[in-house]
C-alpha positions as a printed Julia matrix, in Angstrom:
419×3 Matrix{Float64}:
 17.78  234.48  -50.54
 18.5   238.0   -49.44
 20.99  238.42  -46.56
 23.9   240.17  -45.96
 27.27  239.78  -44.22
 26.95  236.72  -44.29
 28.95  233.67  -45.59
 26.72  230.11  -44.9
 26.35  227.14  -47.6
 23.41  224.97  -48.17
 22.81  222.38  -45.42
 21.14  218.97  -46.7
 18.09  219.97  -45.67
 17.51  222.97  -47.52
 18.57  225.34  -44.53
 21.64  226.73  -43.26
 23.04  227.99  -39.97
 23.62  231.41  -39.58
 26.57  232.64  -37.39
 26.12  236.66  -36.52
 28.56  238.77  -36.42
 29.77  239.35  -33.14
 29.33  243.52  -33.5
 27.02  244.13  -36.24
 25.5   247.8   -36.13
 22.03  248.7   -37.26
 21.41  250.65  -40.09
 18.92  253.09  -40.77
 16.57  250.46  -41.92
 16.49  248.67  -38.85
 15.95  251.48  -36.44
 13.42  250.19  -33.17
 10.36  252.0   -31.53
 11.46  251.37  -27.73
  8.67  252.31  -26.65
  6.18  250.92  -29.03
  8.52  247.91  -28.11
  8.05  248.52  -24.32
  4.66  249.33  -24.42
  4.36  245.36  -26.19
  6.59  243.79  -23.19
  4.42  245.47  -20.65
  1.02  243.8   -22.05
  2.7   240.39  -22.61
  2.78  240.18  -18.76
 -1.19  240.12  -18.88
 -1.77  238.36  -22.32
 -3.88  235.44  -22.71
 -1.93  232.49  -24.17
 -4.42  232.08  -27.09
 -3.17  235.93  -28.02
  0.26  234.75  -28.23
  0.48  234.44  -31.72
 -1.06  238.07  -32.54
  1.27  239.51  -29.87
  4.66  237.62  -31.67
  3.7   239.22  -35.07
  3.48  242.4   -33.39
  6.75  242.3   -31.6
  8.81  241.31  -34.6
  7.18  244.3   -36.13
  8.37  246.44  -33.69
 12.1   245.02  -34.04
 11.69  245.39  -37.89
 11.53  241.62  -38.53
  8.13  241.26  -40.29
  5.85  238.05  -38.75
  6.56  235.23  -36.23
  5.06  231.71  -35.63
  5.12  230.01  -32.92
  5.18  226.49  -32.73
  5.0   224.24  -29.86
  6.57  220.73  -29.61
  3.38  217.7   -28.63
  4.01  214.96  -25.77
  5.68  212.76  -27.55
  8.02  215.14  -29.95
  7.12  214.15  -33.05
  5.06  217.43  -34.36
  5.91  221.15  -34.15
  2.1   222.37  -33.61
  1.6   226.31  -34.32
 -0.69  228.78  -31.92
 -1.81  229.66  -34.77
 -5.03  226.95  -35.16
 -5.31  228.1   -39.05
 -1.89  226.31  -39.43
 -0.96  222.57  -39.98
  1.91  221.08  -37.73
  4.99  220.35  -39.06
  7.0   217.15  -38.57
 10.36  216.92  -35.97
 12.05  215.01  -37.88
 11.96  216.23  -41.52
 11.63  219.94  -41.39
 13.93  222.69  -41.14
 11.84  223.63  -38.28
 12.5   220.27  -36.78
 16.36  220.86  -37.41
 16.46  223.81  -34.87
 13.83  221.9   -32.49
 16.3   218.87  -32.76
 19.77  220.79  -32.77
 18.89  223.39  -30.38
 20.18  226.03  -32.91
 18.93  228.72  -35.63
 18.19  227.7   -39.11
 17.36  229.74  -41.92
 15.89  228.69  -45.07
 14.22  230.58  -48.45
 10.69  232.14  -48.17
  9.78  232.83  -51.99
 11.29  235.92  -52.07
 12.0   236.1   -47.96
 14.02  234.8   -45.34
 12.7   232.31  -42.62
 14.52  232.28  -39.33
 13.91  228.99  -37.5
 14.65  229.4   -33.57
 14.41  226.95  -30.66
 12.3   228.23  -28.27
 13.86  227.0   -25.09
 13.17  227.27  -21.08
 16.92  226.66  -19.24
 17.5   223.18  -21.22
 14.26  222.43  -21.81
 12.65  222.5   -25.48
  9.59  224.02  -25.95
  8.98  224.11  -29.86
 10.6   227.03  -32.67
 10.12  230.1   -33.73
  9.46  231.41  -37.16
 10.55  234.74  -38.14
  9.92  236.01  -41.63
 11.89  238.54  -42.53
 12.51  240.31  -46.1
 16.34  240.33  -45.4
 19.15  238.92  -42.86
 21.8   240.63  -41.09
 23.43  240.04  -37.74
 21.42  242.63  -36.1
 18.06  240.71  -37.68
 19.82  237.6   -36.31
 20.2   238.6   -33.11
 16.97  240.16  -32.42
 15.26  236.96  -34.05
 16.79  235.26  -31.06
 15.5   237.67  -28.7
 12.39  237.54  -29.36
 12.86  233.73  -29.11
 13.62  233.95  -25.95
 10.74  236.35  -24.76
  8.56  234.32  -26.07
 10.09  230.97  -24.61
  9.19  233.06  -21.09
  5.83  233.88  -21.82
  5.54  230.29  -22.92
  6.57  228.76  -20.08
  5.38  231.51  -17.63
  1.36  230.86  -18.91
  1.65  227.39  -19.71
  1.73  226.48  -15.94
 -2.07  227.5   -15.96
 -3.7   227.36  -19.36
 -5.49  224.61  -20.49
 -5.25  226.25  -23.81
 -1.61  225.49  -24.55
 -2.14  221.95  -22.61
 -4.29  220.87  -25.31
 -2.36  222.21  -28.24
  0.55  220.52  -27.16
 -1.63  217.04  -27.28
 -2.58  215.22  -30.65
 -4.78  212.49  -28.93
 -7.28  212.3   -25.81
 -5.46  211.39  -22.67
 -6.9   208.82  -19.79
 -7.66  210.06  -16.2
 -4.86  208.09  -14.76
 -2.32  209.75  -17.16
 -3.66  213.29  -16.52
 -3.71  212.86  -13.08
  0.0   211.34  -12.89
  1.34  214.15  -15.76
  0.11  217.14  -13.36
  3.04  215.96  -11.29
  5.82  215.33  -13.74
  8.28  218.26  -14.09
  9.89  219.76  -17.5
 11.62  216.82  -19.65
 14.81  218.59  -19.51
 16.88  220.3   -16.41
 20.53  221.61  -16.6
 22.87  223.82  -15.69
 26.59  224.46  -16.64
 27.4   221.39  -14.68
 25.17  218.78  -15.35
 21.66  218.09  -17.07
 18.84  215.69  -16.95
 16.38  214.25  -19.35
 13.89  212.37  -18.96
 10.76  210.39  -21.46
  7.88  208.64  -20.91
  5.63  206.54  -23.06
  2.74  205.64  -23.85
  2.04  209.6   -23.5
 -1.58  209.34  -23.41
 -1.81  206.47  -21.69
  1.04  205.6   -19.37
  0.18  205.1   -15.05
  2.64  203.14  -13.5
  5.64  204.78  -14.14
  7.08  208.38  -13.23
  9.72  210.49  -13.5
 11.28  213.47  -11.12
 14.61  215.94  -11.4
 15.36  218.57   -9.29
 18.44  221.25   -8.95
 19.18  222.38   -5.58
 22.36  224.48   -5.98
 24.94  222.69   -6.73
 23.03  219.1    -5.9
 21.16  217.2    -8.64
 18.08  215.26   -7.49
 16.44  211.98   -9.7
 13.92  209.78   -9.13
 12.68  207.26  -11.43
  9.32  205.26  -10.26
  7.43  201.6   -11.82
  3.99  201.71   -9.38
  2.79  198.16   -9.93
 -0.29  197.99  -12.79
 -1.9   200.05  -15.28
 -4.95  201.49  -13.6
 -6.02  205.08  -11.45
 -4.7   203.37   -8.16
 -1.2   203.09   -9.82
 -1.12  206.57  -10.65
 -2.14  207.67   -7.73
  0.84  205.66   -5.84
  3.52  207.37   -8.09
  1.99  210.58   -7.26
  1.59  210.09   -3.47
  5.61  208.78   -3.98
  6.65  211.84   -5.88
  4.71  214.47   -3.34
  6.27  212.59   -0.68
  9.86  212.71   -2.11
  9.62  216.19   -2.99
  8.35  217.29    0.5
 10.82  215.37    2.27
 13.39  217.46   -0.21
 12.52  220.64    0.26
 12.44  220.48    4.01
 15.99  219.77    3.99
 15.78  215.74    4.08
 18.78  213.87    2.96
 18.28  210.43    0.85
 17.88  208.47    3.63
 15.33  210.55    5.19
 13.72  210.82    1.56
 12.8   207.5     0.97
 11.81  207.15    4.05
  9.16  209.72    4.16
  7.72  207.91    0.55
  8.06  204.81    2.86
  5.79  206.37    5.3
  3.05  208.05    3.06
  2.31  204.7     0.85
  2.14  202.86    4.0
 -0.42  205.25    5.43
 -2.34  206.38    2.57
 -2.25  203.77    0.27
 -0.98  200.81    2.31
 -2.05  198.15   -0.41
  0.0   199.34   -2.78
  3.96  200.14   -3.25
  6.02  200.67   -5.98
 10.16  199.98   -7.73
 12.11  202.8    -8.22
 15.6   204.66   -7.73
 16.61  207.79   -6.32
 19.95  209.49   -6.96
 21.44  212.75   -5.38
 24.2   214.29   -7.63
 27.03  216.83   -6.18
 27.57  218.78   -9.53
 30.89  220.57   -8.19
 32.53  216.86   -6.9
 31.22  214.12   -8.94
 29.99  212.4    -5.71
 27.14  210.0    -6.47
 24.7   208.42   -3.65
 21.53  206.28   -4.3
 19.16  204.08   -2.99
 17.58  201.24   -4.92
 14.14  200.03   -4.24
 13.64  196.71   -5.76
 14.36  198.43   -9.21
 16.27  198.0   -12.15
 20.02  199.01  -11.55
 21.03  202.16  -12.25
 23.82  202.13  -15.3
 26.69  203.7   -15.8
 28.4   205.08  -19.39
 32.1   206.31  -19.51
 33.82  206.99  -22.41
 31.08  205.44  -24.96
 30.86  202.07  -22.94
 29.03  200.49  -20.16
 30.74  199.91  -16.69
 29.07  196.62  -15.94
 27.72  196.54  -12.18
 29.15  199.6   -11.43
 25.64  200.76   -9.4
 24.78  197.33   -8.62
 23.76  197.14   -5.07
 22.26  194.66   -2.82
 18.44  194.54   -3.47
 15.9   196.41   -0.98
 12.77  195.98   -0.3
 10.15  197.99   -2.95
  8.76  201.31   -1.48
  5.58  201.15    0.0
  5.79  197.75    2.21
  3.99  197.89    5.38
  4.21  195.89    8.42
  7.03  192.94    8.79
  8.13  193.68    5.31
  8.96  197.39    5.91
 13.03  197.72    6.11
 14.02  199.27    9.28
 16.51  202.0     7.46
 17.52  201.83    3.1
 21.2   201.75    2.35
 22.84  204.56    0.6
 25.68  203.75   -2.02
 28.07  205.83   -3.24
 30.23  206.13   -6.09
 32.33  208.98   -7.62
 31.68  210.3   -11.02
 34.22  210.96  -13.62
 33.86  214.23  -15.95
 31.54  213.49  -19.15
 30.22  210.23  -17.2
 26.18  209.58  -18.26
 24.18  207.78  -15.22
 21.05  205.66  -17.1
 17.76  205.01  -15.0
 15.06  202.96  -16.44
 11.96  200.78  -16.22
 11.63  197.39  -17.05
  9.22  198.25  -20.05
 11.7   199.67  -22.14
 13.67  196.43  -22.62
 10.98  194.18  -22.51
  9.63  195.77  -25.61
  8.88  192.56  -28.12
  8.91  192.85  -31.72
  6.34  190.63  -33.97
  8.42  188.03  -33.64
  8.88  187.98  -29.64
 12.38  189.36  -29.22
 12.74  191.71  -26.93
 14.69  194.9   -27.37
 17.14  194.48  -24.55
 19.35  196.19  -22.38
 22.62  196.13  -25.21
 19.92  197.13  -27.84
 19.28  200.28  -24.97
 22.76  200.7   -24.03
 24.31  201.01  -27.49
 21.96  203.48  -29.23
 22.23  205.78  -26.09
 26.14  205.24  -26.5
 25.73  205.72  -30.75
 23.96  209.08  -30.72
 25.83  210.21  -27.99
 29.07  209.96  -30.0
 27.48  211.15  -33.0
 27.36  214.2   -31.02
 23.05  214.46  -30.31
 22.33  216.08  -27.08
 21.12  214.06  -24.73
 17.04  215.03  -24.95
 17.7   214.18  -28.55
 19.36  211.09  -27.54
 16.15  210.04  -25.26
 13.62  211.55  -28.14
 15.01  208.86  -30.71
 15.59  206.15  -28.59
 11.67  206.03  -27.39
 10.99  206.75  -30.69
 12.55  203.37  -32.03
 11.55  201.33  -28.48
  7.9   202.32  -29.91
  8.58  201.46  -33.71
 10.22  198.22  -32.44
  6.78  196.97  -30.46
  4.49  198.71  -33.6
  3.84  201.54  -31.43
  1.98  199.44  -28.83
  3.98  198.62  -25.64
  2.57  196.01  -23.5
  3.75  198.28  -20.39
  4.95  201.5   -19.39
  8.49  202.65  -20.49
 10.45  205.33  -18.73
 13.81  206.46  -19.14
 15.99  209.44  -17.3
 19.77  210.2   -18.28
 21.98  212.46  -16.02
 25.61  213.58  -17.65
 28.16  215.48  -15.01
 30.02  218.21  -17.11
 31.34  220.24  -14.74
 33.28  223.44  -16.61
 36.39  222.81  -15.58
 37.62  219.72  -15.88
């Protein structure tokens, strides 16, 4: 491999991370047309997505890198799937691409007689896929402009994405039911974060869940969840998740507090769809106190992880009615619980598919089966979408990749800066 100024060893899987000096210059050889590299920047505002790939190469061109790939993760993170459609997909879990889609870092590995840069392309916290920059040699000024372009690209991405059908359907490796495509135009990005806290969230089958739904939201300094179990598998069950989460999300943007949240999801399934109601939780977070409120709606109990355990009944509460009842049944106001966060502290929601997962045998996978592989790749140091990535991973493995109902899971940590 050709590089310079820089010391790295071998990883185990054939790549190595890079570390760039912190003030490398550039040389003569890596001199950059700005404006050749302006005039690029300016027509990647208008770009179709399918020109993406073209428009890459050209841009690590212009930064004296040679060519880029770019490859985007599918639903259910298990492929890296390039733009390019000449290309085959590589796997997540046995690739150096999949180290830097999985680690969240740069990996570079031999090219025959070239240097690949691996990059995560990211949006905040979110994954989106890697980049591949091949380059004929590797210095810190290289390194760093690799990870520029990484995150242009992880803009454009996620700027175009919102309404191309085109990158929709890359990202997918099987045909999707109504009910799921109907219920996915409302989910939000996987992964949400700031300094102070993140959330992550999965959801399987990913062609053919329904029922179940997700939501996260950052408002300032104030963390929003919502995790959702519409009763059955069909369009009508969809379309009561999605009714809840429009609901929940108006209510939260006019300035509604959790009380007044729920409520309005009360409301709307009792007007518009007043046959049908639906389980769930919804937590508000204060990233810069720790403070914790939530309301539980006939659901699952939130859990709570501190220091690699499970505080039993910690968010237990009394039950409540599901949301949705109409008439007699309709509570006349939800009760908001509180609790107080501790620095590092992981908050679990889930649905009731994910431990009633059965093997061949019957057994189901259970809540300590759940609880300790979240708390074992958390202290092996994954991050928590990783975490969430493996864990569905093995809840589908466990059931043969056939679960008899939806399964839904969404982590919060609070890691404020300063503790």
């Amino acid at each position: 491999m050709r590089r310079a100024g820089i010391g790295v060893r071998l990883g185990p899987e054939g790549v190595i991370p890079v570390p760039d000096p912190p003030h490398a210059s550039a040389g003569p050889d890596t001199a950059v047309d700005e404006n050749r590299l302006e005039e690029l920047i300016v027509e990647a505002q208008t770009a179709l997505p399918f020109e993406l790939p073209d428009l890459a190469n050209r841009c690590a061109s212009a930064l004296g890198l040679g060519t880029a790939l770019i490859y985007l993760v599918d639903l259910q993170q298990q492929l890296l799937i390039p733009l390019d459609e000449s290309l085959e997909p590589l796997p997540v879990d046995r690739s150096p691409a999949g180290w830097a889609y999985r680690t969240v870092t740069p990996r570079v590995a031999d090219a025959d007689d070239d240097v690949m840069v691996w990059m995560p392309l990211i949006d905040g916290a979110e994954r989106l896929g890697v980049l591949a920059v091949r380059t004929p040699s590797l210095d810190g000024v290289r390194m760093r402009r690799s990870r520029m372009l990484a995150f242009l690209f992880a803009m454009l991405i996620t700027s175009k994405r919102a309404y191309s059908d085109w990158l929709a359907a890359r990202a997918r490796t099987s045909t999707m039911r109504l009910p799921t495509e109907m219920l996915r135009a409302f989910l939000p990005s996987h992964t949400i974060g700031s300094a102070r806290c993140v959330s992550t969230a999965v959801l399987e089958p990913a062609y053919d869940v329904a029922g179940d739904a997700f939501d996260h939201s950052v408002v300032k300094d104030i963390l929003h969840t919502m995790i959702l179990d519409s009763m059955g598998h069909d369009l009508n069950s969809g379309l009561t998740t999605s009714v809840a989460m429009a609901a929940a999300r108006n209510a939260r943007r006019g300035g509604g507090d959790l009380a007044d949240v729920v409520g309005s999801v009360d409301q709307a399934l009792a007007q518009w769809l007043p046959d049908h109601f639906c389980t769930g939780v919804l937590c508000r977070l204060d990233a810069l106190t720790g403070e914790l409120r939530w309301v539980n709606c006939g659901h699952p109990p939130p859990l709570l992880i501190r220091a690699e355990r499970v505080l039993d009944g910690v968010l237990d509460s009394p039950p409540q009615p599901p949301i949705g009842l109409a008439g007699h049944l309709a509570p006349a106001a939800r009760q908001v619980h509180e609790a107080t966060l501790e620095p590092g502290d992981c908050v679990l929601l889930y649905t009731d598919g994910v431990v009633e997962a059965r093997d061949a045998d019957g057994a189901e996978f259970g809540l300590d089966r759940f609880t300790d592989f979240i708390i074992r790749s958390s202290a092996a140091g994954q991050r928590p979408a990783e975490v969430l990535r493996l864990l569905i991973h093995a809840i589908l493995d466990y059931q043969r990749n056939q679960l008899r109902d939806d399964a839904t899971i969404l982590l919060f940590e609070w890691r404020p800066q300063f503790w």
